[in-house]
Amino acid sequence: MKLKITLLLALFLIITNGKAQKTIYEPLDISKVNWSFDDFGSMWTFDAVPTEKFEKDYGFKPTAEWLEKVQKSALQFGGGCSGAFVSADGLIQTNHHCIRGTLSRIQSKVPNIHADGYYAQTLADEITIPDLYVDQLLTITDVTKEIHSAMAAGKTNDEKVKIKDAKIEELVSIAEKTSGLKCRVVELYNGGKYSLYSYKRYT
């Protein structure tokens, strides 16, 4: 039985690795990839939501306005957890484990907060948690061409990596100075796409 499992695993690795791209130095050209929406899971970036598929499968076609509203309600905590705005006044909902580690910072004000929780009846009753912040994704900009064009000037793999890193740093620096937002470049599809994400930070 162990031998069969080992052989099946080896065969799977050979098949998948044979089809996989083996280097980031020659970026994947998404336009030349044969793919289907069914190849993916159920998570999509906000700038690439398959609205036609949603309409076909679920009878619901989200509008650009709807998607923008959902995007701007989604939040990322500084520690990496997700959350969402659930009120116009900035009330945030998240999982307990995402905030549990930070509650010790306000235990002097709410001694039994882990056992009893805390409810602010008014905005004035809210308690500030030091060094806690969330980022709200405002814009997504495709910067794939800029990065691919820059990388093409590299003659070796090391050069391409250095050029790519320098270009990303340049794009982020310009975007942050221009917008006043927190920015970062997100690599997708093994280098086939690069997106510049701009966030508004709430402390």
C-alpha positions as a LaTeX table, in Angstrom:
\begin{tabular}{lrrr}
\hline
Residue & $x$ (\AA) & $y$ (\AA) & $z$ (\AA) \\
\hline
Met1 & 0.00 & 0.00 & 0.00 \\
Lys2 & 2.83 & 2.41 & 0.89 \\
Leu3 & 4.52 & 1.62 & $-2.42$ \\
Lys4 & 1.32 & 2.41 & $-4.36$ \\
Ile5 & 0.87 & 5.71 & $-2.54$ \\
Thr6 & 4.52 & 6.62 & $-3.14$ \\
Leu7 & 4.24 & 5.81 & $-6.85$ \\
Leu8 & 1.01 & 7.80 & $-7.20$ \\
Leu9 & 2.57 & 10.76 & $-5.41$ \\
Ala10 & 5.66 & 10.61 & $-7.61$ \\
Leu11 & 3.49 & 10.45 & $-10.75$ \\
Phe12 & 1.44 & 13.42 & $-9.55$ \\
Leu13 & 4.58 & 15.47 & $-8.92$ \\
Ile14 & 6.01 & 14.61 & $-12.34$ \\
Ile15 & 2.77 & 15.61 & $-14.09$ \\
Thr16 & 2.23 & 18.84 & $-12.18$ \\
Asn17 & 5.86 & 19.92 & $-12.28$ \\
Gly18 & 6.01 & 19.18 & $-15.97$ \\
Lys19 & 3.25 & 21.69 & $-16.59$ \\
Ala20 & 4.35 & 24.25 & $-14.02$ \\
Gln21 & 6.43 & 27.26 & $-14.84$ \\
Lys22 & 9.87 & 26.72 & $-13.35$ \\
Thr23 & 11.24 & 30.23 & $-13.20$ \\
Ile24 & 10.12 & 33.72 & $-12.25$ \\
Tyr25 & 12.74 & 35.22 & $-14.56$ \\
Glu26 & 10.61 & 34.62 & $-17.64$ \\
Pro27 & 7.21 & 35.92 & $-16.54$ \\
Leu28 & 4.14 & 33.95 & $-17.49$ \\
Asp29 & 2.23 & 35.42 & $-20.43$ \\
Ile30 & $-1.36$ & 35.07 & $-19.25$ \\
Ser31 & $-2.74$ & 35.76 & $-22.74$ \\
Lys32 & $-1.14$ & 32.53 & $-23.98$ \\
Val33 & $-2.45$ & 30.29 & $-21.19$ \\
Asn34 & $-5.42$ & 28.04 & $-21.85$ \\
Trp35 & $-7.60$ & 28.14 & $-18.77$ \\
Ser36 & $-11.14$ & 27.89 & $-17.49$ \\
Phe37 & $-12.91$ & 29.65 & $-14.64$ \\
Asp38 & $-13.47$ & 26.16 & $-13.22$ \\
Asp39 & $-9.69$ & 25.83 & $-12.76$ \\
Phe40 & $-9.86$ & 28.32 & $-9.90$ \\
Gly41 & $-11.41$ & 28.30 & $-6.47$ \\
Ser42 & $-13.97$ & 30.78 & $-5.21$ \\
Met43 & $-11.64$ & 33.66 & $-4.32$ \\
Trp44 & $-11.11$ & 36.48 & $-6.80$ \\
Thr45 & $-9.27$ & 39.77 & $-6.83$ \\
Phe46 & $-11.66$ & 42.71 & $-7.03$ \\
Asp47 & $-10.36$ & 43.77 & $-10.44$ \\
Ala48 & $-10.95$ & 40.34 & $-11.99$ \\
Val49 & $-14.34$ & 39.15 & $-10.76$ \\
Pro50 & $-16.01$ & 36.85 & $-13.35$ \\
Thr51 & $-19.36$ & 38.68 & $-13.39$ \\
Glu52 & $-20.65$ & 36.78 & $-16.43$ \\
Lys53 & $-19.98$ & 33.47 & $-14.70$ \\
Phe54 & $-21.74$ & 34.68 & $-11.57$ \\
Glu55 & $-24.78$ & 35.62 & $-13.63$ \\
Lys56 & $-24.80$ & 32.25 & $-15.40$ \\
Asp57 & $-24.27$ & 30.15 & $-12.28$ \\
Tyr58 & $-26.15$ & 32.15 & $-9.66$ \\
Gly59 & $-28.43$ & 34.56 & $-11.51$ \\
Phe60 & $-26.60$ & 37.51 & $-9.98$ \\
Lys61 & $-24.39$ & 39.92 & $-11.89$ \\
Pro62 & $-22.58$ & 42.32 & $-9.57$ \\
Thr63 & $-22.23$ & 45.85 & $-10.90$ \\
Ala64 & $-19.02$ & 47.87 & $-10.78$ \\
Glu65 & $-20.59$ & 50.04 & $-8.08$ \\
Trp66 & $-21.48$ & 46.98 & $-5.98$ \\
Leu67 & $-17.99$ & 45.55 & $-6.30$ \\
Glu68 & $-16.44$ & 48.87 & $-5.32$ \\
Lys69 & $-18.62$ & 49.02 & $-2.21$ \\
Val70 & $-17.65$ & 45.48 & $-1.20$ \\
Gln71 & $-13.97$ & 46.16 & $-1.89$ \\
Lys72 & $-14.00$ & 49.26 & 0.30 \\
Ser73 & $-15.74$ & 47.43 & 3.13 \\
Ala74 & $-13.02$ & 44.75 & 3.22 \\
Leu75 & $-10.13$ & 45.35 & 5.61 \\
Gln76 & $-6.74$ & 43.87 & 6.43 \\
Phe77 & $-5.45$ & 44.02 & 9.97 \\
Gly78 & $-1.82$ & 44.92 & 10.56 \\
Gly79 & $-1.15$ & 41.35 & 11.69 \\
Gly80 & $-2.56$ & 39.88 & 8.49 \\
Cys81 & $-6.11$ & 39.00 & 9.52 \\
Ser82 & $-9.14$ & 40.10 & 7.56 \\
Gly83 & $-12.14$ & 42.07 & 8.69 \\
Ala84 & $-14.89$ & 44.28 & 7.32 \\
Phe85 & $-16.65$ & 47.56 & 7.99 \\
Val86 & $-20.21$ & 46.79 & 9.08 \\
Ser87 & $-21.44$ & 50.32 & 9.81 \\
Ala88 & $-21.14$ & 53.82 & 8.40 \\
Asp89 & $-19.40$ & 54.87 & 11.61 \\
Gly90 & $-16.52$ & 52.46 & 11.14 \\
Leu91 & $-17.63$ & 49.48 & 13.24 \\
Ile92 & $-15.42$ & 46.54 & 12.27 \\
Gln93 & $-16.26$ & 42.85 & 12.43 \\
Thr94 & $-13.50$ & 40.24 & 12.57 \\
Asn95 & $-12.69$ & 36.87 & 14.10 \\
His96 & $-11.92$ & 36.73 & 17.82 \\
His97 & $-8.46$ & 35.23 & 17.31 \\
Cys98 & $-7.50$ & 38.23 & 15.15 \\
Ile99 & $-7.88$ & 40.64 & 18.07 \\
Arg100 & $-7.27$ & 38.37 & 21.07 \\
Gly101 & $-3.55$ & 39.08 & 21.26 \\
Thr102 & $-4.06$ & 42.84 & 21.33 \\
Leu103 & $-6.65$ & 42.90 & 24.11 \\
Ser104 & $-3.94$ & 42.78 & 26.77 \\
Arg105 & $-3.08$ & 46.37 & 25.79 \\
Ile106 & $-6.38$ & 47.62 & 27.27 \\
Gln107 & $-6.75$ & 45.25 & 30.22 \\
Ser108 & $-6.00$ & 48.08 & 32.64 \\
Lys109 & $-9.21$ & 49.75 & 31.45 \\
Val110 & $-11.26$ & 46.55 & 31.16 \\
Pro111 & $-9.72$ & 44.02 & 33.59 \\
Asn112 & $-11.94$ & 41.06 & 32.61 \\
Ile113 & $-12.20$ & 41.75 & 28.91 \\
His114 & $-11.20$ & 38.19 & 27.88 \\
Ala115 & $-13.97$ & 36.70 & 30.00 \\
Asp116 & $-16.65$ & 39.39 & 29.81 \\
Gly117 & $-15.93$ & 41.22 & 26.57 \\
Tyr118 & $-16.71$ & 44.91 & 26.26 \\
Tyr119 & $-19.56$ & 46.89 & 24.76 \\
Ala120 & $-19.33$ & 50.60 & 24.03 \\
Gln121 & $-22.82$ & 52.08 & 24.23 \\
Thr122 & $-21.70$ & 55.31 & 22.55 \\
Leu123 & $-18.79$ & 56.39 & 20.36 \\
Ala124 & $-17.41$ & 58.24 & 23.39 \\
Asp125 & $-17.25$ & 54.92 & 25.28 \\
Glu126 & $-15.01$ & 53.30 & 22.68 \\
Ile127 & $-11.50$ & 52.37 & 23.82 \\
Thr128 & $-8.46$ & 52.97 & 21.64 \\
Ile129 & $-6.09$ & 50.02 & 21.27 \\
Pro130 & $-2.50$ & 51.28 & 20.90 \\
Asp131 & $-0.55$ & 50.28 & 17.77 \\
Leu132 & $-3.55$ & 48.64 & 16.11 \\
Tyr133 & $-4.39$ & 49.55 & 12.52 \\
Val134 & $-6.38$ & 48.27 & 9.58 \\
Asp135 & $-5.87$ & 48.91 & 5.87 \\
Gln136 & $-8.74$ & 49.57 & 3.47 \\
Leu137 & $-8.04$ & 48.72 & $-0.17$ \\
Leu138 & $-9.04$ & 51.74 & $-2.26$ \\
Thr139 & $-7.50$ & 51.14 & $-5.67$ \\
Ile140 & $-5.92$ & 48.38 & $-7.76$ \\
Thr141 & $-3.65$ & 49.37 & $-10.65$ \\
Asp142 & $-2.20$ & 46.89 & $-13.14$ \\
Val143 & 1.56 & 47.51 & $-13.35$ \\
Thr144 & 2.45 & 44.28 & $-15.16$ \\
Lys145 & 3.77 & 45.95 & $-18.33$ \\
Glu146 & 6.02 & 48.31 & $-16.42$ \\
Ile147 & 7.62 & 45.49 & $-14.43$ \\
His148 & 7.91 & 43.04 & $-17.33$ \\
Ser149 & 9.46 & 45.72 & $-19.56$ \\
Ala150 & 11.98 & 46.61 & $-16.88$ \\
Met151 & 12.91 & 42.96 & $-16.27$ \\
Ala152 & 13.49 & 42.39 & $-19.98$ \\
Ala153 & 16.56 & 44.62 & $-19.77$ \\
Gly154 & 18.30 & 42.14 & $-17.46$ \\
Lys155 & 20.78 & 39.77 & $-19.03$ \\
Thr156 & 21.03 & 37.30 & $-16.15$ \\
Asn157 & 18.51 & 35.98 & $-13.63$ \\
Asp158 & 20.19 & 37.93 & $-10.83$ \\
Glu159 & 19.97 & 41.13 & $-12.86$ \\
Lys160 & 16.29 & 40.53 & $-13.59$ \\
Val161 & 15.51 & 40.06 & $-9.90$ \\
Lys162 & 17.39 & 43.23 & $-8.93$ \\
Ile163 & 15.67 & 45.21 & $-11.69$ \\
Lys164 & 12.27 & 43.87 & $-10.69$ \\
Asp165 & 12.80 & 44.74 & $-7.01$ \\
Ala166 & 14.05 & 48.22 & $-7.91$ \\
Lys167 & 11.09 & 48.83 & $-10.22$ \\
Ile168 & 8.61 & 47.73 & $-7.58$ \\
Glu169 & 10.27 & 50.01 & $-5.02$ \\
Glu170 & 10.09 & 52.89 & $-7.52$ \\
Leu171 & 6.41 & 52.29 & $-8.33$ \\
Val172 & 5.47 & 52.09 & $-4.64$ \\
Ser173 & 7.44 & 55.23 & $-3.79$ \\
Ile174 & 5.82 & 57.26 & $-6.57$ \\
Ala175 & 2.33 & 56.00 & $-5.74$ \\
Glu176 & 2.68 & 56.78 & $-2.04$ \\
Lys177 & 4.01 & 60.29 & $-2.69$ \\
Thr178 & 1.27 & 61.00 & $-5.23$ \\
Ser179 & $-1.68$ & 59.57 & $-3.30$ \\
Gly180 & $-0.67$ & 59.81 & 0.35 \\
Leu181 & $-1.81$ & 56.20 & 0.75 \\
Lys182 & 0.01 & 53.05 & 1.85 \\
Cys183 & 0.96 & 51.08 & $-1.26$ \\
Arg184 & 2.44 & 47.73 & $-2.19$ \\
Val185 & 2.85 & 45.63 & $-5.31$ \\
Val186 & 1.20 & 42.21 & $-5.28$ \\
Glu187 & 2.58 & 39.46 & $-7.51$ \\
Leu188 & 0.00 & 37.10 & $-9.01$ \\
Tyr189 & 0.10 & 34.02 & $-11.23$ \\
Asn190 & 3.79 & 33.36 & $-10.65$ \\
Gly191 & 4.78 & 36.74 & $-12.04$ \\
Gly192 & 2.20 & 36.78 & $-14.83$ \\
Lys193 & 0.51 & 39.79 & $-13.29$ \\
Tyr194 & 1.57 & 42.55 & $-10.91$ \\
Ser195 & $-0.96$ & 44.81 & $-9.21$ \\
Leu196 & $-0.30$ & 48.00 & $-7.26$ \\
Tyr197 & $-2.61$ & 48.05 & $-4.24$ \\
Ser198 & $-3.27$ & 51.38 & $-2.52$ \\
Tyr199 & $-4.63$ & 51.37 & 1.03 \\
Lys200 & $-6.09$ & 53.93 & 3.39 \\
Arg201 & $-4.83$ & 53.18 & 6.88 \\
Tyr202 & $-7.02$ & 53.57 & 9.97 \\
Thr203 & $-5.36$ & 53.65 & 13.41 \\
\hline
\end{tabular}
